[in-house]
Amino acid sequence: QKEVEQDPGPLSVPEGAIVSLNCTYSNSAFQYFMWYRQYSRKGPELLMYTYSSGNKEDGRFTAQVDKSSKYISLFIRDSQPSDSATYLCAMSAGGNNRLAFGKGNQVVVIP
Amino acid sequence: DGGITQSPKYLFRKEGQNVTLSCEQNLNHDAMYWYRQDPGQGLRLIYYSQIVNDFQKGDIAEGYSVSREKKESFPLTVTSAQKNPTAFYLCASSMGYSYNSPLHFGNGTRLTVT
C-alpha cells in the first residue's frame, strides 16, 4: 500500500461548480498536510497548509483534514478556468521527516 | 523578485552522456532539493541538502550526483548510469529542513535522452 493515494483524474467540471479533491494515507504519524497546485509545464506552488485535523479556508479554497479516517480534502468553490491545473497533496510527520506526495489530480474547468 | 531559477527549460542529450541541470535560488533558503516527476508517478526525491557542503541521498539517488558549494546553487548531474533519465526535474528550496518550511519550486527542466 502506498503511503499516499490520490486519484489522478482527470476531473472535468463546468465553470462555477465546486471541485472536490481528496487523498488518503496510511501513516498515522502524518500531521502536516499541504496542497500544491501545478500548472502545465510549471513547478508546483503551495496552495494550502494545515496542521492536524480540522478545516482551513482561504478565499475560494477550503482544506479539510480528518486524521481519524486518514483522509484529506480540498474544495474549490466557484471554480474558474484558471483553476485548471494538477493538484498534489503532500504530508509529513514533522521534524526531519520527508514530505510524501500524492500522484496529483488533474482538474479541468470548462467555461 | 525572489525565486528559484532552473535552466535550461528543455534539454536534449544522447544516451551515454552526462548532463548537468542548473538550480539557483535567491530566497536565502538553507535547504535545497531535487525531485523527479514522471507521469502517473508523483514526485520522487533524488537528493537534498540542508546546508552548504552537505547533501543526502533521497529515494532514487542512483545514477545522479549533486554538489552544494554555494548556498544559492544546487546543480544536479544525470550520469550515464541512470537507466531511465528522461523526465521532468524539479528543484525546490525551503527555509529549513522541517515540516513547517514549505517547499518553493522552480519551473523545472524537461530532460529528454535518446
CSV table of C-alpha atoms in Angstrom, one decimal:
chain,number,residue,atom,x,y,z
A,1,GLN,CA,0.0,0.0,0.0
A,2,LYS,CA,1.4,3.4,-1.0
A,3,GLU,CA,1.8,6.0,1.8
A,4,VAL,CA,-0.4,8.5,0.0
A,5,GLU,CA,-3.2,7.6,-2.5
A,6,GLN,CA,-4.6,10.2,-4.8
A,7,ASP,CA,-7.0,9.6,-7.8
A,8,PRO,CA,-5.2,11.1,-10.8
A,9,GLY,CA,-8.4,12.0,-12.6
A,10,PRO,CA,-8.8,13.9,-14.9
A,11,LEU,CA,-11.8,15.6,-13.3
A,12,SER,CA,-13.8,17.9,-15.6
A,13,VAL,CA,-16.3,20.4,-14.1
A,14,PRO,CA,-18.3,23.3,-15.5
A,15,GLU,CA,-17.2,26.8,-14.5
A,16,GLY,CA,-18.8,27.8,-11.2
A,17,ALA,CA,-19.1,24.3,-9.9
A,18,ILE,CA,-17.5,23.1,-6.7
A,19,VAL,CA,-14.4,21.0,-7.2
A,20,SER,CA,-13.7,18.3,-4.6
A,21,LEU,CA,-10.4,16.6,-4.3
A,22,ASN,CA,-9.1,14.1,-1.8
A,23,CYS,CA,-6.2,12.0,-0.7
A,24,THR,CA,-6.0,9.0,1.7
A,25,TYR,CA,-2.9,8.0,3.6
A,26,SER,CA,-1.7,5.1,5.6
A,27,ASN,CA,0.9,6.6,8.0
A,28,SER,CA,-0.9,7.7,11.2
A,29,ALA,CA,2.2,9.8,12.1
A,30,PHE,CA,1.4,12.4,9.4
A,31,GLN,CA,0.3,15.6,11.0
A,32,TYR,CA,1.3,18.4,8.5
A,33,PHE,CA,-0.8,18.5,5.3
A,34,MET,CA,-0.3,20.6,2.2
A,35,TRP,CA,-1.9,21.1,-1.2
A,36,TYR,CA,0.1,22.2,-4.2
A,37,ARG,CA,-1.2,23.5,-7.5
A,38,GLN,CA,0.8,22.8,-10.6
A,39,TYR,CA,0.1,24.4,-14.0
A,40,SER,CA,1.2,22.6,-17.1
A,41,ARG,CA,5.0,22.8,-17.7
A,42,LYS,CA,5.4,24.7,-14.4
A,43,GLY,CA,6.6,23.9,-10.9
A,44,PRO,CA,4.1,23.2,-8.1
A,45,GLU,CA,3.1,26.2,-5.9
A,46,LEU,CA,1.9,25.9,-2.3
A,47,LEU,CA,-1.8,26.5,-2.1
A,48,MET,CA,-2.9,25.4,1.4
A,49,TYR,CA,-1.0,24.2,4.6
A,50,THR,CA,-2.8,22.7,7.6
A,51,TYR,CA,-1.7,21.1,10.8
A,52,SER,CA,-3.6,18.1,12.4
A,53,SER,CA,-7.3,17.8,12.0
A,54,GLY,CA,-9.8,20.5,11.1
A,55,ASN,CA,-10.6,22.9,8.3
A,56,LYS,CA,-8.8,25.9,6.9
A,57,GLU,CA,-10.3,28.4,4.5
A,58,ASP,CA,-8.5,30.8,2.1
A,59,GLY,CA,-10.7,32.6,-0.3
A,60,ARG,CA,-12.4,30.1,-2.6
A,61,PHE,CA,-10.3,27.2,-1.2
A,62,THR,CA,-11.0,25.0,1.8
A,63,ALA,CA,-8.8,22.3,3.1
A,64,GLN,CA,-10.1,19.6,5.4
A,65,VAL,CA,-8.2,17.0,7.4
A,66,ASP,CA,-9.8,14.0,9.1
A,67,LYS,CA,-6.9,12.2,10.9
A,68,SER,CA,-9.3,9.5,12.3
A,69,SER,CA,-10.1,8.5,8.7
A,70,LYS,CA,-6.7,9.3,7.3
A,71,TYR,CA,-8.3,11.4,4.7
A,72,ILE,CA,-7.7,15.0,3.5
A,73,SER,CA,-9.8,17.1,1.1
A,74,LEU,CA,-9.5,20.3,-0.9
A,75,PHE,CA,-12.6,22.1,-2.1
A,76,ILE,CA,-12.6,24.9,-4.7
A,77,ARG,CA,-15.8,27.0,-4.7
A,78,ASP,CA,-17.0,28.9,-7.8
A,79,SER,CA,-14.4,27.2,-9.9
A,80,GLN,CA,-12.8,29.2,-12.7
A,81,PRO,CA,-11.0,28.1,-15.9
A,82,SER,CA,-7.8,29.5,-14.3
A,83,ASP,CA,-8.2,26.7,-11.7
A,84,SER,CA,-7.4,24.1,-14.4
A,85,ALA,CA,-4.3,22.5,-13.1
A,86,THR,CA,-2.9,19.4,-11.4
A,87,TYR,CA,-3.4,19.4,-7.6
A,88,LEU,CA,-0.9,17.5,-5.5
A,89,CYS,CA,-1.4,16.6,-1.9
A,90,ALA,CA,1.7,16.3,0.4
A,91,MET,CA,2.1,15.4,4.0
A,92,SER,CA,4.8,14.9,6.7
A,93,ALA,CA,5.1,13.5,10.1
A,94,GLY,CA,7.1,16.6,11.1
A,95,GLY,CA,10.6,17.1,12.3
A,96,ASN,CA,13.2,15.9,9.8
A,97,ASN,CA,10.7,13.6,8.1
A,98,ARG,CA,10.4,13.9,4.3
A,99,LEU,CA,7.3,15.1,2.5
A,100,ALA,CA,5.2,12.3,1.0
A,101,PHE,CA,3.4,13.3,-2.2
A,102,GLY,CA,0.3,12.0,-3.9
A,103,LYS,CA,0.5,11.4,-7.6
A,104,GLY,CA,-1.6,14.5,-8.4
A,105,ASN,CA,-5.1,15.0,-9.6
A,106,GLN,CA,-5.7,16.8,-12.9
A,107,VAL,CA,-8.7,19.3,-12.9
A,108,VAL,CA,-10.2,20.9,-16.0
A,109,VAL,CA,-12.7,23.7,-15.5
A,110,ILE,CA,-14.8,24.1,-18.7
A,111,PRO,CA,-16.0,27.7,-19.4
B,1,ASP,CA,11.7,39.0,-7.3
B,2,GLY,CA,12.9,36.2,-5.2
B,3,GLY,CA,12.6,32.7,-6.5
B,4,ILE,CA,14.2,29.6,-7.9
B,5,THR,CA,15.7,29.5,-11.4
B,6,GLN,CA,16.1,26.3,-13.3
B,7,SER,CA,17.9,26.2,-16.6
B,8,PRO,CA,17.6,25.2,-19.3
B,9,LYS,CA,13.8,24.6,-19.6
B,10,TYR,CA,14.3,21.9,-22.2
B,11,LEU,CA,17.4,19.7,-22.5
B,12,PHE,CA,18.2,17.0,-25.1
B,13,ARG,CA,21.1,14.6,-24.8
B,14,LYS,CA,22.3,11.4,-26.4
B,15,GLU,CA,22.4,8.2,-24.3
B,16,GLY,CA,25.7,7.7,-22.6
B,17,GLN,CA,26.4,11.4,-22.0
B,18,ASN,CA,26.4,13.1,-18.6
B,19,VAL,CA,24.3,16.2,-18.3
B,20,THR,CA,24.1,18.9,-15.5
B,21,LEU,CA,20.9,20.7,-14.6
B,22,SER,CA,21.2,24.1,-13.0
B,23,CYS,CA,19.3,25.4,-10.0
B,24,GLU,CA,19.8,28.8,-8.4
B,25,GLN,CA,17.8,30.4,-5.6
B,26,ASN,CA,17.9,33.9,-4.2
B,27,LEU,CA,15.5,33.3,-1.3
B,28,ASN,CA,18.3,32.8,1.2
B,29,HIS,CA,17.0,29.3,1.9
B,30,ASP,CA,19.2,26.8,3.7
B,31,ALA,CA,17.7,23.6,2.3
B,32,MET,CA,17.5,22.6,-1.4
B,33,TYR,CA,16.1,19.5,-3.1
B,34,TRP,CA,15.9,17.7,-6.4
B,35,TYR,CA,12.7,15.8,-7.4
B,36,ARG,CA,11.9,13.8,-10.4
B,37,GLN,CA,8.3,13.9,-11.8
B,38,ASP,CA,7.1,11.2,-14.2
B,39,PRO,CA,3.5,10.8,-15.5
B,40,GLY,CA,1.5,8.7,-13.0
B,41,GLN,CA,4.3,8.5,-10.5
B,42,GLY,CA,4.2,11.7,-8.5
B,43,LEU,CA,7.2,13.5,-7.1
B,44,ARG,CA,10.2,11.4,-6.1
B,45,LEU,CA,13.1,12.8,-4.1
B,46,ILE,CA,16.5,12.4,-5.7
B,47,TYR,CA,18.9,14.4,-3.4
B,48,TYR,CA,18.6,17.0,-0.7
B,49,SER,CA,20.9,19.4,1.0
B,50,GLN,CA,20.3,21.0,4.4
B,51,ILE,CA,23.4,23.2,4.4
B,52,VAL,CA,26.3,24.1,2.2
B,53,ASN,CA,28.9,21.3,1.5
B,54,ASP,CA,26.4,18.7,2.8
B,55,PHE,CA,23.9,16.6,0.9
B,56,GLN,CA,22.0,13.4,1.4
B,57,LYS,CA,20.5,10.8,-0.9
B,58,GLY,CA,16.8,10.7,-1.4
B,59,ASP,CA,14.7,7.7,-2.5
B,60,ILE,CA,16.1,7.4,-6.1
B,61,ALA,CA,19.7,8.7,-6.0
B,62,GLU,CA,21.2,6.0,-8.2
B,63,GLY,CA,22.7,7.5,-11.4
B,64,TYR,CA,22.6,11.0,-10.1
B,65,SER,CA,25.1,13.3,-8.3
B,66,VAL,CA,24.9,16.7,-6.8
B,67,SER,CA,27.1,19.4,-5.2
B,68,ARG,CA,26.4,22.2,-2.8
B,69,GLU,CA,29.4,24.6,-2.9
B,70,LYS,CA,27.3,27.7,-2.5
B,71,LYS,CA,24.1,28.4,-0.6
B,72,GLU,CA,22.4,29.6,-3.7
B,73,SER,CA,23.3,26.8,-6.0
B,74,PHE,CA,22.5,23.1,-6.1
B,75,PRO,CA,23.3,21.6,-9.6
B,76,LEU,CA,22.2,18.0,-10.4
B,77,THR,CA,24.2,15.8,-12.8
B,78,VAL,CA,22.4,13.0,-14.5
B,79,THR,CA,25.0,10.4,-15.3
B,80,SER,CA,25.1,7.7,-17.9
B,81,ALA,CA,24.5,5.2,-15.1
B,82,GLN,CA,20.9,6.5,-14.8
B,83,LYS,CA,18.9,3.9,-16.7
B,84,ASN,CA,15.8,5.9,-17.5
B,85,PRO,CA,16.8,9.6,-17.3
B,86,THR,CA,14.1,11.1,-19.5
B,87,ALA,CA,11.8,13.0,-17.0
B,88,PHE,CA,10.8,16.4,-15.7
B,89,TYR,CA,13.2,17.5,-13.0
B,90,LEU,CA,12.2,19.9,-10.3
B,91,CYS,CA,14.4,21.8,-7.9
B,92,ALA,CA,13.0,23.2,-4.6
B,93,SER,CA,14.2,25.1,-1.6
B,94,SER,CA,12.9,25.7,1.9
B,95,MET,CA,13.9,28.0,4.8
B,96,GLY,CA,14.9,25.0,6.8
B,97,TYR,CA,14.6,21.2,6.6
B,98,SER,CA,11.5,20.6,8.7
B,99,TYR,CA,7.7,20.3,8.4
B,100,ASN,CA,7.0,24.0,8.8
B,101,SER,CA,9.1,25.1,6.0
B,102,PRO,CA,7.1,24.7,2.8
B,103,LEU,CA,8.9,23.9,-0.4
B,104,HIS,CA,9.2,26.5,-3.1
B,105,PHE,CA,9.7,25.0,-6.5
B,106,GLY,CA,11.4,26.2,-9.7
B,107,ASN,CA,9.7,25.7,-13.1
B,108,GLY,CA,11.6,22.6,-13.9
B,109,THR,CA,13.8,21.2,-16.6
B,110,ARG,CA,12.5,18.7,-19.1
B,111,LEU,CA,15.3,16.3,-20.0
B,112,THR,CA,15.0,14.0,-23.0
B,113,VAL,CA,17.6,11.4,-23.6
B,114,THR,CA,17.6,9.5,-26.9
